[in-house]
mmCIF file of C-alpha atoms in Angstrom:
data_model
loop_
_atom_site.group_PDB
_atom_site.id
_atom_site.type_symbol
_atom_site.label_atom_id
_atom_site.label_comp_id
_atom_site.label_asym_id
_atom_site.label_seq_id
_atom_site.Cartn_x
_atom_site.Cartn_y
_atom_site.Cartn_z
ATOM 1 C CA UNK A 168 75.394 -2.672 -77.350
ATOM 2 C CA UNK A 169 72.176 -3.666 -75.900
ATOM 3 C CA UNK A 170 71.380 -3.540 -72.046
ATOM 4 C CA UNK A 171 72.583 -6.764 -70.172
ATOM 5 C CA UNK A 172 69.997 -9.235 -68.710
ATOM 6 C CA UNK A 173 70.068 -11.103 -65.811
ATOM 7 C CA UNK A 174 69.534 -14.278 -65.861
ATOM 8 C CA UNK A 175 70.056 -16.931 -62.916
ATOM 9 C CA UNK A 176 73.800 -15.065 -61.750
ATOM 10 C CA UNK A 177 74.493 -14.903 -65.109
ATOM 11 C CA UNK A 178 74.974 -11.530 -66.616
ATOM 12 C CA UNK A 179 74.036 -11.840 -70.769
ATOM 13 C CA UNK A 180 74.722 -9.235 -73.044
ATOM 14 C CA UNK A 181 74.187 -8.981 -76.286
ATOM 15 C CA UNK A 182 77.250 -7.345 -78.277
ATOM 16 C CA UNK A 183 75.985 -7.643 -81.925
ATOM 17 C CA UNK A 184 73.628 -8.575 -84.653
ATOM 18 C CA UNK A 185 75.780 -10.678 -87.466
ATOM 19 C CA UNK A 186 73.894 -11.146 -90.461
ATOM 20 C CA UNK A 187 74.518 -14.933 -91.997
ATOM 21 C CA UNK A 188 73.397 -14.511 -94.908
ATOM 22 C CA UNK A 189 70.799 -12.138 -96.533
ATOM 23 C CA UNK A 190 67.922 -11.560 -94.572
ATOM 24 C CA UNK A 191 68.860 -13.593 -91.827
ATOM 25 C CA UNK A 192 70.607 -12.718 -88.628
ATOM 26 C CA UNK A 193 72.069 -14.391 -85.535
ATOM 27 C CA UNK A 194 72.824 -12.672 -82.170
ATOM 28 C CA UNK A 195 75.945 -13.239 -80.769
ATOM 29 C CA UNK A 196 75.646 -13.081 -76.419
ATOM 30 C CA UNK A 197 78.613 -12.995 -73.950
ATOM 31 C CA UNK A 198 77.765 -14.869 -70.702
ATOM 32 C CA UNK A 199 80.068 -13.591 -67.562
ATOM 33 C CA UNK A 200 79.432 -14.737 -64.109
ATOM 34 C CA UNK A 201 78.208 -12.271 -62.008
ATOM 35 C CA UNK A 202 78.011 -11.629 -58.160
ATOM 36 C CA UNK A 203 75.062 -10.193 -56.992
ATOM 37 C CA UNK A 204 73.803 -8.945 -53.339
ATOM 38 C CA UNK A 205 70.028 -9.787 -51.955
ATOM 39 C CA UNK A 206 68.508 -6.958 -53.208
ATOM 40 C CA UNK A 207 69.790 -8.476 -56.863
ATOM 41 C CA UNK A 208 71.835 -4.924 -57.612
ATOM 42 C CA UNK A 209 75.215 -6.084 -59.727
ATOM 43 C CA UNK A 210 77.993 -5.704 -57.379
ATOM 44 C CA UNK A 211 80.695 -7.145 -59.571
ATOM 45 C CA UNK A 212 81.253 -5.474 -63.525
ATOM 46 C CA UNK A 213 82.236 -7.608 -66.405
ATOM 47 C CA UNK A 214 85.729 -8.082 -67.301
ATOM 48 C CA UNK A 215 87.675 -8.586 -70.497
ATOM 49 C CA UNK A 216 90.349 -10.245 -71.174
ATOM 50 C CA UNK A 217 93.297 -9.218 -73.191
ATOM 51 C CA UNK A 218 94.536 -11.696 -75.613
ATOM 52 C CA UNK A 219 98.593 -12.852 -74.531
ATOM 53 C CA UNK A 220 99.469 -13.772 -78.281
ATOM 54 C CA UNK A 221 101.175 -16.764 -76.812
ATOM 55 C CA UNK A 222 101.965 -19.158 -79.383
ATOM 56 C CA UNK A 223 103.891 -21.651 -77.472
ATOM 57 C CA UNK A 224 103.943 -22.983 -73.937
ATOM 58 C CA UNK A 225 106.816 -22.113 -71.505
ATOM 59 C CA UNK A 226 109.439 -24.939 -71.044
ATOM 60 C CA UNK A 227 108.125 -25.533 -67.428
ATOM 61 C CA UNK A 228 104.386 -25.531 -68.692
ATOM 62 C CA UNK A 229 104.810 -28.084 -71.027
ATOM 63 C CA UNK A 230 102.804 -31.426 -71.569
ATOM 64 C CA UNK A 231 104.697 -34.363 -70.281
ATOM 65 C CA UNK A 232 103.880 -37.517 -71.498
ATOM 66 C CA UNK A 233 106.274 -39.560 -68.959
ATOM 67 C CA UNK A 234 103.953 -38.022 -66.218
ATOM 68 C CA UNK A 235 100.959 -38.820 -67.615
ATOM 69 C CA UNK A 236 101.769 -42.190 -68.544
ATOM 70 C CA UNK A 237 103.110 -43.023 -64.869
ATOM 71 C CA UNK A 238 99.313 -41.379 -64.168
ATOM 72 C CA UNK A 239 97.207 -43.658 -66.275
ATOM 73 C CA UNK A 240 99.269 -46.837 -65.063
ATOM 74 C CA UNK A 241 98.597 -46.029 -61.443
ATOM 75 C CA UNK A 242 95.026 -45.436 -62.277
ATOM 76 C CA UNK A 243 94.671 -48.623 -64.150
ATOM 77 C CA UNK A 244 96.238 -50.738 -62.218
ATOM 78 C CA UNK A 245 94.106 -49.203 -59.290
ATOM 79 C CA UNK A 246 91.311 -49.907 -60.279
ATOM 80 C CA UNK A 247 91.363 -53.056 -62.623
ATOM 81 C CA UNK A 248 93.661 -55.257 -60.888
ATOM 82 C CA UNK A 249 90.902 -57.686 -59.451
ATOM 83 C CA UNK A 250 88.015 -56.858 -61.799
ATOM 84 C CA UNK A 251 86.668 -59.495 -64.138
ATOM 85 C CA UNK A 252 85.141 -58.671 -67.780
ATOM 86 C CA UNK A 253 81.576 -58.201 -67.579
ATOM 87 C CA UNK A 254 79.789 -56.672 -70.737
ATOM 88 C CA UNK A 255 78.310 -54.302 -69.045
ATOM 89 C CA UNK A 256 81.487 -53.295 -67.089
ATOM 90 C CA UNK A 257 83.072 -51.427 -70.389
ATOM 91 C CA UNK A 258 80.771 -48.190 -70.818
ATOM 92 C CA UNK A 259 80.661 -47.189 -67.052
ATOM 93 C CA UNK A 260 84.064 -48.072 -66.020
ATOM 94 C CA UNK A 261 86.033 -46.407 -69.474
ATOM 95 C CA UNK A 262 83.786 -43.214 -69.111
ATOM 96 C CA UNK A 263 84.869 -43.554 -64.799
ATOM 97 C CA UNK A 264 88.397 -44.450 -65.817
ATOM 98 C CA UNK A 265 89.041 -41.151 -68.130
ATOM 99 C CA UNK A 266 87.665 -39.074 -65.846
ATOM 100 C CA UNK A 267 89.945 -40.055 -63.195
ATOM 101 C CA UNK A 268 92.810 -39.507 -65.480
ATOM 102 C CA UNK A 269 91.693 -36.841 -67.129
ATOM 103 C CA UNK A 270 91.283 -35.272 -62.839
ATOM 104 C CA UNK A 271 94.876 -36.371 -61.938
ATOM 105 C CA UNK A 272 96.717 -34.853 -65.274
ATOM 106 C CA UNK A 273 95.008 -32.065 -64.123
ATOM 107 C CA UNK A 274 96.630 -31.472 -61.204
ATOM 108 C CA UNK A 275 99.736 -30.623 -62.967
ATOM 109 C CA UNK A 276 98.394 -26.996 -63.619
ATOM 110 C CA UNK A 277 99.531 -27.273 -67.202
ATOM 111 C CA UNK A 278 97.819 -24.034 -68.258
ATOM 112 C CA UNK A 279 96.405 -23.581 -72.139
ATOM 113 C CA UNK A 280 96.339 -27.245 -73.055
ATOM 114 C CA UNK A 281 93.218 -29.309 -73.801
ATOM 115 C CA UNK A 282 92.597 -32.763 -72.467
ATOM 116 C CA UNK A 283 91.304 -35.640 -74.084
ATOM 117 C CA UNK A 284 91.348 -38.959 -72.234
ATOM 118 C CA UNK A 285 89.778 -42.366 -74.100
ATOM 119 C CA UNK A 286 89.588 -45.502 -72.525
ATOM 120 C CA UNK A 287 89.037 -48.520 -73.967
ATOM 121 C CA UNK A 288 88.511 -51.958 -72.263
ATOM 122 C CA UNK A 289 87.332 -55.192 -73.431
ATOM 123 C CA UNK A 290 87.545 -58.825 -73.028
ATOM 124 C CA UNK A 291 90.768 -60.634 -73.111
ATOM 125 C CA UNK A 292 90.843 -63.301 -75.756
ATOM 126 C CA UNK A 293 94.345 -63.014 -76.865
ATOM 127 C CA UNK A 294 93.220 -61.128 -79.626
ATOM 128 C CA UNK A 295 95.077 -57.744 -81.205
ATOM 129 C CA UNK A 296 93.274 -54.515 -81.455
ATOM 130 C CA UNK A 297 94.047 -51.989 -83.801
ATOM 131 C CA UNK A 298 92.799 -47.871 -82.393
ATOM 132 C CA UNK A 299 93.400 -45.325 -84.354
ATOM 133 C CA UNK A 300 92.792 -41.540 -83.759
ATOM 134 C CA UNK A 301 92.454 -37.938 -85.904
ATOM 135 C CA UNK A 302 93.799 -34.718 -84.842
ATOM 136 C CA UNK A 303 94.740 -31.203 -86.292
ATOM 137 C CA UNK A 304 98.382 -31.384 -84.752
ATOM 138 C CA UNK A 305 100.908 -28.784 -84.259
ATOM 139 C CA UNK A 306 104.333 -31.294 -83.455
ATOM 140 C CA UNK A 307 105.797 -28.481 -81.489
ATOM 141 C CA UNK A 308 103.504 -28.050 -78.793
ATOM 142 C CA UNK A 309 100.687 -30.937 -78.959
ATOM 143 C CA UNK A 310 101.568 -34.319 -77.522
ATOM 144 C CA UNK A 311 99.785 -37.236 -76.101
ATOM 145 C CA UNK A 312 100.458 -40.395 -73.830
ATOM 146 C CA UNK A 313 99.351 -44.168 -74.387
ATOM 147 C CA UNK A 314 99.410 -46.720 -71.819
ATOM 148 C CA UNK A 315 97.913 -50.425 -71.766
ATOM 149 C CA UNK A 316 96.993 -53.170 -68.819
ATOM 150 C CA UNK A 317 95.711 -56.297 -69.155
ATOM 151 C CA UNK A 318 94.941 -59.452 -66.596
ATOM 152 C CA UNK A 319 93.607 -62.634 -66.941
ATOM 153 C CA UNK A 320 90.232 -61.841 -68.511
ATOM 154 C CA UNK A 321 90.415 -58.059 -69.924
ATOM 155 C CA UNK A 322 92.279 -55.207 -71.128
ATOM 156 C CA UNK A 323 92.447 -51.097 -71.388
ATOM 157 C CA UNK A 324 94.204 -48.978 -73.074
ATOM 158 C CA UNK A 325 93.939 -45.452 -72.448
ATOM 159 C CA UNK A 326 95.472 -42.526 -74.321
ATOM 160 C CA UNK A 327 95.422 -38.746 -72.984
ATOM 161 C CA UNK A 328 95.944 -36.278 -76.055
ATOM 162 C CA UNK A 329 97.460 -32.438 -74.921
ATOM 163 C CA UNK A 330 96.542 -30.045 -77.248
ATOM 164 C CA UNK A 331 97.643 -26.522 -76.894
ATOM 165 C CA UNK A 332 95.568 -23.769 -77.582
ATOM 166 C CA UNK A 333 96.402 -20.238 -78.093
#
């Protein structure tokens, strides 16, 4: 192993040289934060993890898509209640809108799932929309949650995907 670096209160080291392919290689770094005192000496060492070999979440750690879907109506209807459809409203407020919901299923502390909150809002035309959306998928342990509002002159659906990783 080489010697670690420091770089901005980030400790990198460089574990190993993988070669790619013949005559080619690619270094492989490990970032860890790092505290450090004035004088820029490490006070804090790096520390590895051990892996838990957990291959399924604990009943109470579980995704639940009748929270999150209680979530992303209370969100929706928060915020697009009064709003009218402008064109340039869709963007900014889906990208604002999943982050809220993707901030609020947070707070459930489910541990060792992914998020993935889309948005989509558009004008209301009584016209149907088809989405449609591609996952590896384990059916034991990943799970998502779909919700939909509409008023007089738009719509959004939202859908927050849980993906459990190991």
């Amino acid at each position: 192993m080489s010697r670690p670096r420091k770089t901005g209160g980030i400790l990198r080291t460089t574990m190993t040289k993988t070669p790619l392919r013949e005559g080619s290689m690619r270094e492989r770094t490990w970032d860890s934060r790092s505290d450090t005192s004035e004088g820029g000496v490490l006070t804090q060492h790096m520390r590895q993890l051990e892996n838990s070999y957990k291959l399924s979440p604990d009943d109470e750690r579980k995704f639940r898509p009748g929270k999150v879907e209680t979530v992303m109506n209370d969100v929706l209807r928060e915020f697009l209640t009064d709003v009218e459809y402008e064109k340039t409203l869709g963007q900014r407020m889906s990208k604002m809108l999943a982050d809220t919901i993707k901030t609020r299923v947070k707070e459930f502390k489910w541990t060792r799932y992914k998020l993935v909150v889309h948005v989509i809002i558009g004008e209301n035309r009584e016209q149907d929309i088809v989405a449609g959306s591609r996952f590896l998928w384990y059916d034991e342990t990943d799970t998502y949650a779909s919700t939909q509002f509409s008023n007089k002159s738009l719509f959004a659906l939202a859908v927050c995907f849980g993906v459990y990783y190991e």
